[in-house]
PDB file of N, CA and C in Angstrom:
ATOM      1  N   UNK A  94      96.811 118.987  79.144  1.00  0.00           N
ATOM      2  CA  UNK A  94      96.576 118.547  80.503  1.00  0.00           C
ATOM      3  C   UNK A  94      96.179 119.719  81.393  1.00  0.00           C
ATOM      4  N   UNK A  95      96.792 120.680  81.362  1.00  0.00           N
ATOM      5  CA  UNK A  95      96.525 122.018  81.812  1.00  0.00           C
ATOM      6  C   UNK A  95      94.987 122.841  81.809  1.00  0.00           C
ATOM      7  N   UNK A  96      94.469 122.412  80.759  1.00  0.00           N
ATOM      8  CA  UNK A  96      93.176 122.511  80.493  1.00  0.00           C
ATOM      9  C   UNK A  96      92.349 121.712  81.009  1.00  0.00           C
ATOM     10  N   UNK A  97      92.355 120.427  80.994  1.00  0.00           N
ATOM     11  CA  UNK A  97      91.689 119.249  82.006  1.00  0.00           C
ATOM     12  C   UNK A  97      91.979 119.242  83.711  1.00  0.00           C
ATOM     13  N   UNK A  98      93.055 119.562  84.134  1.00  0.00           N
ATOM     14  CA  UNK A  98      92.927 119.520  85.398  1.00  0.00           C
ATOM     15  C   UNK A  98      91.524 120.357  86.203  1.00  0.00           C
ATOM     16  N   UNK A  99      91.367 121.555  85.714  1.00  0.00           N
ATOM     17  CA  UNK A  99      90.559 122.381  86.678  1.00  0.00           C
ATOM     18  C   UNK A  99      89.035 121.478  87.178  1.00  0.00           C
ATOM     19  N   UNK A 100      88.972 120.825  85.842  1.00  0.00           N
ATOM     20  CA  UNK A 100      87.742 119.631  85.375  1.00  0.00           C
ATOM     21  C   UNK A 100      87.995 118.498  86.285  1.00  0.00           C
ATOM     22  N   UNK A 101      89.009 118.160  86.625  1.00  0.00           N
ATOM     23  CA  UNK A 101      88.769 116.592  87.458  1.00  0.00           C
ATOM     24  C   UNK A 101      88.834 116.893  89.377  1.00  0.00           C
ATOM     25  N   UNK A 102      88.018 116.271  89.736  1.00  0.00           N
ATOM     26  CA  UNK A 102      87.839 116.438  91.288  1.00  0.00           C
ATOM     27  C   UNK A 102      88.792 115.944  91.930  1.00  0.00           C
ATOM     28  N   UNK A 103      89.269 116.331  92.991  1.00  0.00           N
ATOM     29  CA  UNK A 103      90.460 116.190  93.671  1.00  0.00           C
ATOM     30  C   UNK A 103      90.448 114.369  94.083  1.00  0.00           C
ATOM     31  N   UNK A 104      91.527 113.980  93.258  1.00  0.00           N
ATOM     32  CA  UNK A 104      91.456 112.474  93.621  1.00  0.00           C
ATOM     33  C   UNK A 104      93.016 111.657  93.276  1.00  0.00           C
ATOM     34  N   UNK A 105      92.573 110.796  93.321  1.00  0.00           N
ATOM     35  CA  UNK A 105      94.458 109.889  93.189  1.00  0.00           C
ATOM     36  C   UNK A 105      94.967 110.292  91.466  1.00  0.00           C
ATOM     37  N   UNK A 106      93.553 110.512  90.631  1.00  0.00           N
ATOM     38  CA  UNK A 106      93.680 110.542  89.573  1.00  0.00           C
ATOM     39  C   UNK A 106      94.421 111.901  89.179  1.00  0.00           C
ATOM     40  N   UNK A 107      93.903 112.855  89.825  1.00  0.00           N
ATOM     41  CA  UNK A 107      94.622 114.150  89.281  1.00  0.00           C
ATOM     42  C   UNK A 107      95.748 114.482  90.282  1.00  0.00           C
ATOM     43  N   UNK A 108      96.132 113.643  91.333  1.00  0.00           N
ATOM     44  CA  UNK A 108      97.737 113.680  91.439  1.00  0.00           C
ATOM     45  C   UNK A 108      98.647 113.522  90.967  1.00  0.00           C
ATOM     46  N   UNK A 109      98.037 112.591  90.008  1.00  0.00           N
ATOM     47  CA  UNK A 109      99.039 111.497  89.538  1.00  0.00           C
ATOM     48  C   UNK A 109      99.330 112.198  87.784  1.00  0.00           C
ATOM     49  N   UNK A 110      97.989 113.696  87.544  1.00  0.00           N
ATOM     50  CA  UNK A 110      98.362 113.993  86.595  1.00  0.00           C
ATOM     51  C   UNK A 110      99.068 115.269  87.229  1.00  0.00           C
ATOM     52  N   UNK A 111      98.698 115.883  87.792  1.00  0.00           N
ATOM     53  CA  UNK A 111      99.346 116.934  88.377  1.00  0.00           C
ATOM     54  C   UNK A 111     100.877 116.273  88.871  1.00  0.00           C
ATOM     55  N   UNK A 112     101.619 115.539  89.515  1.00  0.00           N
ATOM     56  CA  UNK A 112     102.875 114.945  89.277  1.00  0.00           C
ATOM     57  C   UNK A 112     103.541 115.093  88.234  1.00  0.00           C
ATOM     58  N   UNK A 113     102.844 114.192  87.061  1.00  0.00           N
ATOM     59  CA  UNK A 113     103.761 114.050  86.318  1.00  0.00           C
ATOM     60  C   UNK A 113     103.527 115.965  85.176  1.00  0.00           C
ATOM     61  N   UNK A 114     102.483 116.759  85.211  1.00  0.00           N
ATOM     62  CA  UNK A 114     102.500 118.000  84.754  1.00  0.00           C
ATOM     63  C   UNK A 114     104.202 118.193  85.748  1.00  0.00           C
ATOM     64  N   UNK A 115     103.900 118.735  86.974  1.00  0.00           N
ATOM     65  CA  UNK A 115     104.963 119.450  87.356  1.00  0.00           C
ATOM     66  C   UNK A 115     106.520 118.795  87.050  1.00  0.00           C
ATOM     67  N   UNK A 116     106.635 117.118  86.947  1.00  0.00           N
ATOM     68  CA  UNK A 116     107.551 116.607  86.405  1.00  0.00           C
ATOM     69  C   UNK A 116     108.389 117.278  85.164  1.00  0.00           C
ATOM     70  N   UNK A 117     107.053 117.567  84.493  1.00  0.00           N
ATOM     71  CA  UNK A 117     107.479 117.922  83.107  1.00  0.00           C
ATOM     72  C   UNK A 117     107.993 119.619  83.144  1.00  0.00           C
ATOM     73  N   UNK A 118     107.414 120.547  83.546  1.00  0.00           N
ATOM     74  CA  UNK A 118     107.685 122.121  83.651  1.00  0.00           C
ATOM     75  C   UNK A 118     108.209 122.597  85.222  1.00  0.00           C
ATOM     76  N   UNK A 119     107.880 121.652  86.111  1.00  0.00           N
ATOM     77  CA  UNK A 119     108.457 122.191  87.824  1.00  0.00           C
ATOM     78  C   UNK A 119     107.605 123.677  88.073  1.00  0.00           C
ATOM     79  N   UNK A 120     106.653 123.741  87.568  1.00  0.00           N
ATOM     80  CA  UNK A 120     105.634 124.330  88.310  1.00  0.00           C
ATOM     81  C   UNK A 120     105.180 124.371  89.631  1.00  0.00           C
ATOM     82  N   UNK A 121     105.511 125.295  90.103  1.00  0.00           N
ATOM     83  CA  UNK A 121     105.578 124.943  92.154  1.00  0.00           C
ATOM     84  C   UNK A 121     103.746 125.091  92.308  1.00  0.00           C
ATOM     85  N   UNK A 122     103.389 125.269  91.604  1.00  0.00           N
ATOM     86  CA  UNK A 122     101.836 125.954  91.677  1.00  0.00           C
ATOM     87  C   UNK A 122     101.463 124.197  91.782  1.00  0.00           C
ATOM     88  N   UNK A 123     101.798 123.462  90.660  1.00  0.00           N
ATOM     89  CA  UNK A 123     101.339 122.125  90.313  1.00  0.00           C
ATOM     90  C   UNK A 123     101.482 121.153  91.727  1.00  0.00           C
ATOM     91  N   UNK A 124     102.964 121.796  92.063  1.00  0.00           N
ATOM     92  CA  UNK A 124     103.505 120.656  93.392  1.00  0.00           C
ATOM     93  C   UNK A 124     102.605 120.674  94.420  1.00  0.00           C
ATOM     94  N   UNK A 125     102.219 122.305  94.709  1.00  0.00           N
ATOM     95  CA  UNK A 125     101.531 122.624  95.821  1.00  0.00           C
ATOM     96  C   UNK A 125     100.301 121.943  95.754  1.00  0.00           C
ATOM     97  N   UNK A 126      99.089 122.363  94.882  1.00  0.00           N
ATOM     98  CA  UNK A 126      97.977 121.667  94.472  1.00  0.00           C
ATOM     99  C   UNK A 126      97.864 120.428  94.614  1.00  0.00           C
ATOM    100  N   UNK A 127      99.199 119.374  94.522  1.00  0.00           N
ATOM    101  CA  UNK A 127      99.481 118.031  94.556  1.00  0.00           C
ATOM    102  C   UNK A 127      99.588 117.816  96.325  1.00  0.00           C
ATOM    103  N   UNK A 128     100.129 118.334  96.443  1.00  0.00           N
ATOM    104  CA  UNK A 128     100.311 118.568  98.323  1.00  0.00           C
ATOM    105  C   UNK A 128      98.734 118.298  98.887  1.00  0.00           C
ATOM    106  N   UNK A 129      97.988 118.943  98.749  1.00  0.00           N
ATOM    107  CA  UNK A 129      96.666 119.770  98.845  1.00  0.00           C
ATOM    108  C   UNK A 129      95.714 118.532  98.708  1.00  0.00           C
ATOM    109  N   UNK A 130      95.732 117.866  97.939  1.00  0.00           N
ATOM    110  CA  UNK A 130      95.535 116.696  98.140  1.00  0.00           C
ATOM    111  C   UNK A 130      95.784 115.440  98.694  1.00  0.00           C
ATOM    112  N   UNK A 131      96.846 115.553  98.445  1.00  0.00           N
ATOM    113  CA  UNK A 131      97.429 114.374  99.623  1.00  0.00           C
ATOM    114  C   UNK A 131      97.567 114.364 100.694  1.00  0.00           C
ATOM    115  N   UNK A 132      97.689 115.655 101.560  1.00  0.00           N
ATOM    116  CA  UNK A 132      97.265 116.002 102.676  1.00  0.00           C
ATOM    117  C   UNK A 132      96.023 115.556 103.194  1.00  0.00           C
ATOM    118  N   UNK A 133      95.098 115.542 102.341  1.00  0.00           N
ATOM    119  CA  UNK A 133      93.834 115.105 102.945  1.00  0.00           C
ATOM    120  C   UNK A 133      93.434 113.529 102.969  1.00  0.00           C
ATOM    121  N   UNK A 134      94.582 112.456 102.370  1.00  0.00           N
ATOM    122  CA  UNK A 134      94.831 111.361 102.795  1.00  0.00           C
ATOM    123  C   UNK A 134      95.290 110.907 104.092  1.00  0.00           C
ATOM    124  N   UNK A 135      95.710 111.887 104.915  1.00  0.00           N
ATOM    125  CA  UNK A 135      96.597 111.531 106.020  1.00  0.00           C
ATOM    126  C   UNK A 135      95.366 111.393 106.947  1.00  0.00           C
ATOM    127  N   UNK A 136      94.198 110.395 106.538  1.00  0.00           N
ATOM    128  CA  UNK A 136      92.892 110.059 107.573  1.00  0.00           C
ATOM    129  C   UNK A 136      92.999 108.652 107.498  1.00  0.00           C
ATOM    130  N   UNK A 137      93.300 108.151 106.566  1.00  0.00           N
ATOM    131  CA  UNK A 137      93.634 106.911 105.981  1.00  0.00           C
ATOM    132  C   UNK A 137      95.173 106.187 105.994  1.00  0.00           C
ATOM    133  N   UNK A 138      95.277 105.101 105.617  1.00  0.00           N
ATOM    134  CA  UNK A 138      96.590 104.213 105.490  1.00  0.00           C
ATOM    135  C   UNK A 138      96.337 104.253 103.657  1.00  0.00           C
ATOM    136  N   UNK A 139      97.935 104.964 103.497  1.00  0.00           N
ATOM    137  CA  UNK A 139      97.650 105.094 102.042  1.00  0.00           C
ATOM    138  C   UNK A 139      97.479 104.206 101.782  1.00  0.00           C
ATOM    139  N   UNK A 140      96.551 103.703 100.351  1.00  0.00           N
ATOM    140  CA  UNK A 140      97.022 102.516  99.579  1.00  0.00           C
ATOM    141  C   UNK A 140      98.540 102.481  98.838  1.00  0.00           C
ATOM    142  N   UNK A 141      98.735 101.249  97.857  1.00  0.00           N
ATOM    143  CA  UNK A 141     100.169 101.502  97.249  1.00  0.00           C
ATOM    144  C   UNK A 141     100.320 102.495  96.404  1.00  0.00           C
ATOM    145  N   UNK A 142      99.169 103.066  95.477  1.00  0.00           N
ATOM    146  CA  UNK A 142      98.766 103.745  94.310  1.00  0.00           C
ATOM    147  C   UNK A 142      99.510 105.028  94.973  1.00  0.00           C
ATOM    148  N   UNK A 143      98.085 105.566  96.427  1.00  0.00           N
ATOM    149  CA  UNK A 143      98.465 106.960  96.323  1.00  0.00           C
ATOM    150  C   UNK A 143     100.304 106.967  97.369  1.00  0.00           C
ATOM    151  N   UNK A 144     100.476 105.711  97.814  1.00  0.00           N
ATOM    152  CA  UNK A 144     102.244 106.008  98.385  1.00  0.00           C
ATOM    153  C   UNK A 144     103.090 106.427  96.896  1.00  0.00           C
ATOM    154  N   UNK A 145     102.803 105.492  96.412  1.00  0.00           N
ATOM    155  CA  UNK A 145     103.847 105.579  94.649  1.00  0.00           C
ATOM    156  C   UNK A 145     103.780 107.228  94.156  1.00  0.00           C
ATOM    157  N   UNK A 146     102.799 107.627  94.021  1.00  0.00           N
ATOM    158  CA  UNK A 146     102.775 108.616  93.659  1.00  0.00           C
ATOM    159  C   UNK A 146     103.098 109.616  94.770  1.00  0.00           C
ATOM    160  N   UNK A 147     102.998 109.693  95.597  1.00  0.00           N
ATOM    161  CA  UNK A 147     103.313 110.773  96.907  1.00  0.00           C
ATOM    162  C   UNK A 147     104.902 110.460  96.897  1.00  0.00           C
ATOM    163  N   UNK A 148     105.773 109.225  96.736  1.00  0.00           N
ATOM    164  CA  UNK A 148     106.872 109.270  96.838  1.00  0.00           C
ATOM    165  C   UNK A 148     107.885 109.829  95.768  1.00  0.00           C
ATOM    166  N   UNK A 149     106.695 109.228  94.283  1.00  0.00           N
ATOM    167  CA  UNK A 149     107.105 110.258  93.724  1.00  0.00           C
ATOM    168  C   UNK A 149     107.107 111.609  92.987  1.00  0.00           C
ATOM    169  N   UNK A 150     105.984 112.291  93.586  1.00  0.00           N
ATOM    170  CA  UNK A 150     106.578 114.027  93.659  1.00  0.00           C
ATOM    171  C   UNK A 150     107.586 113.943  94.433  1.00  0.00           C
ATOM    172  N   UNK A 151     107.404 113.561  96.153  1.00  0.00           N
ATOM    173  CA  UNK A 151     108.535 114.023  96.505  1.00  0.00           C
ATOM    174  C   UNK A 151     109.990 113.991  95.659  1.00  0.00           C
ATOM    175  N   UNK A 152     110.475 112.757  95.181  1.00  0.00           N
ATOM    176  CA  UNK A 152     111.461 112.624  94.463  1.00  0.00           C
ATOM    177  C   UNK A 152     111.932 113.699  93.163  1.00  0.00           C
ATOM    178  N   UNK A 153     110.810 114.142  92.656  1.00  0.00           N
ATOM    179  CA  UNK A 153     110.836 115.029  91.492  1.00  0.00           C
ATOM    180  C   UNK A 153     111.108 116.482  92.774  1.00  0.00           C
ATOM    181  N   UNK A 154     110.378 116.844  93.842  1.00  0.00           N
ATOM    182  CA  UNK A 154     110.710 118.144  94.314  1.00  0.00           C
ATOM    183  C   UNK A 154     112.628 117.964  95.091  1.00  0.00           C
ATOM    184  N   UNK A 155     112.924 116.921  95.057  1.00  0.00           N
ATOM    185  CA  UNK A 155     114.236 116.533  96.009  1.00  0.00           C
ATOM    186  C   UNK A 155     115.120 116.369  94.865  1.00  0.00           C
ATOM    187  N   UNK A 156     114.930 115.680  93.784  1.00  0.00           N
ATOM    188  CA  UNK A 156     116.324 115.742  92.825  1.00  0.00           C
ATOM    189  C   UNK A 156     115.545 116.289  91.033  1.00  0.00           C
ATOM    190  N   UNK A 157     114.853 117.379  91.064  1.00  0.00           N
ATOM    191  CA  UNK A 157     114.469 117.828  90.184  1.00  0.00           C
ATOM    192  C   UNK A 157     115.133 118.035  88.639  1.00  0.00           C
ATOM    193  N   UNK A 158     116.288 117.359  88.580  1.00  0.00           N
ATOM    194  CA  UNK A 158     117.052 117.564  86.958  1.00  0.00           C
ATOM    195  C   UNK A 158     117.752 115.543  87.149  1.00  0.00           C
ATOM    196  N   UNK A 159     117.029 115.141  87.856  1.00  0.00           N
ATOM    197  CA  UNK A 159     117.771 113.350  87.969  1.00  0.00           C
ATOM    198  C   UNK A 159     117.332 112.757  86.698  1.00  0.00           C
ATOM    199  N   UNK A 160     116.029 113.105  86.048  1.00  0.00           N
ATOM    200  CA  UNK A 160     115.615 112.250  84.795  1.00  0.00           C
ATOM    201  C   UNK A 160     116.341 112.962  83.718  1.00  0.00           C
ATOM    202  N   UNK A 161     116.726 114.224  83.308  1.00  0.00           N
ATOM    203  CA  UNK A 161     117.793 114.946  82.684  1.00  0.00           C
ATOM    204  C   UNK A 161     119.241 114.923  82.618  1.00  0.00           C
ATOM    205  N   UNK A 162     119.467 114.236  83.790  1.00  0.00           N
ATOM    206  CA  UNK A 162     120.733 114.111  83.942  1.00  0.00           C
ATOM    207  C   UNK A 162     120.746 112.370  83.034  1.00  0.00           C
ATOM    208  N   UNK A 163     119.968 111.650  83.628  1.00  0.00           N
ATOM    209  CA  UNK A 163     120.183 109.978  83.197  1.00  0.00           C
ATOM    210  C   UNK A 163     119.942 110.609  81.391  1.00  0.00           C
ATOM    211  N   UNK A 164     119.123 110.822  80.839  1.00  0.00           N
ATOM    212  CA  UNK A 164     119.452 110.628  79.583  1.00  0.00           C
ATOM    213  C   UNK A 164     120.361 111.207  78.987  1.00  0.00           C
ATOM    214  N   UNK A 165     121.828 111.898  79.339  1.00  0.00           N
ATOM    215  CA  UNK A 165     122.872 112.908  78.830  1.00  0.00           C
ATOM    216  C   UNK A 165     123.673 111.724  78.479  1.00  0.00           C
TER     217      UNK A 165
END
């Protein structure tokens, strides 16, 4: 995935891979980049797609070990 991101143009699509990248390693580089984009939604009324996903990075940057903890 790391290799494909630089390749896809800033869109709902590579939030949503950039999310779940930083999900997986918590790469602040990934979060930020994810920011960076979604920021430039705030011209618009999100759709549901890009809310879901904006709610959840936030959730991954606010309780970052919650999916680690549920499978113990």
């Amino acid at each position: 995935a790391l290799s494909v991101l630089p390749l896809i143009p800033a869109s709902l699509l590579k939030v949503r891979l950039l999310t779940y990248c930083y999900g997986e390693v918590y790469d602040e580089k990934l979060a930020q980049e994810a920011h960076a984009i979604i920021d430039t939604w705030k011209d618009h009324e999100l759709s549901p797609a890009e809310l879901e996903v904006s709610e959840y990075l936030n959730s991954l940057e606010t309780n970052p070990w919650t999916a680690w903890e549920l499978d113990e």
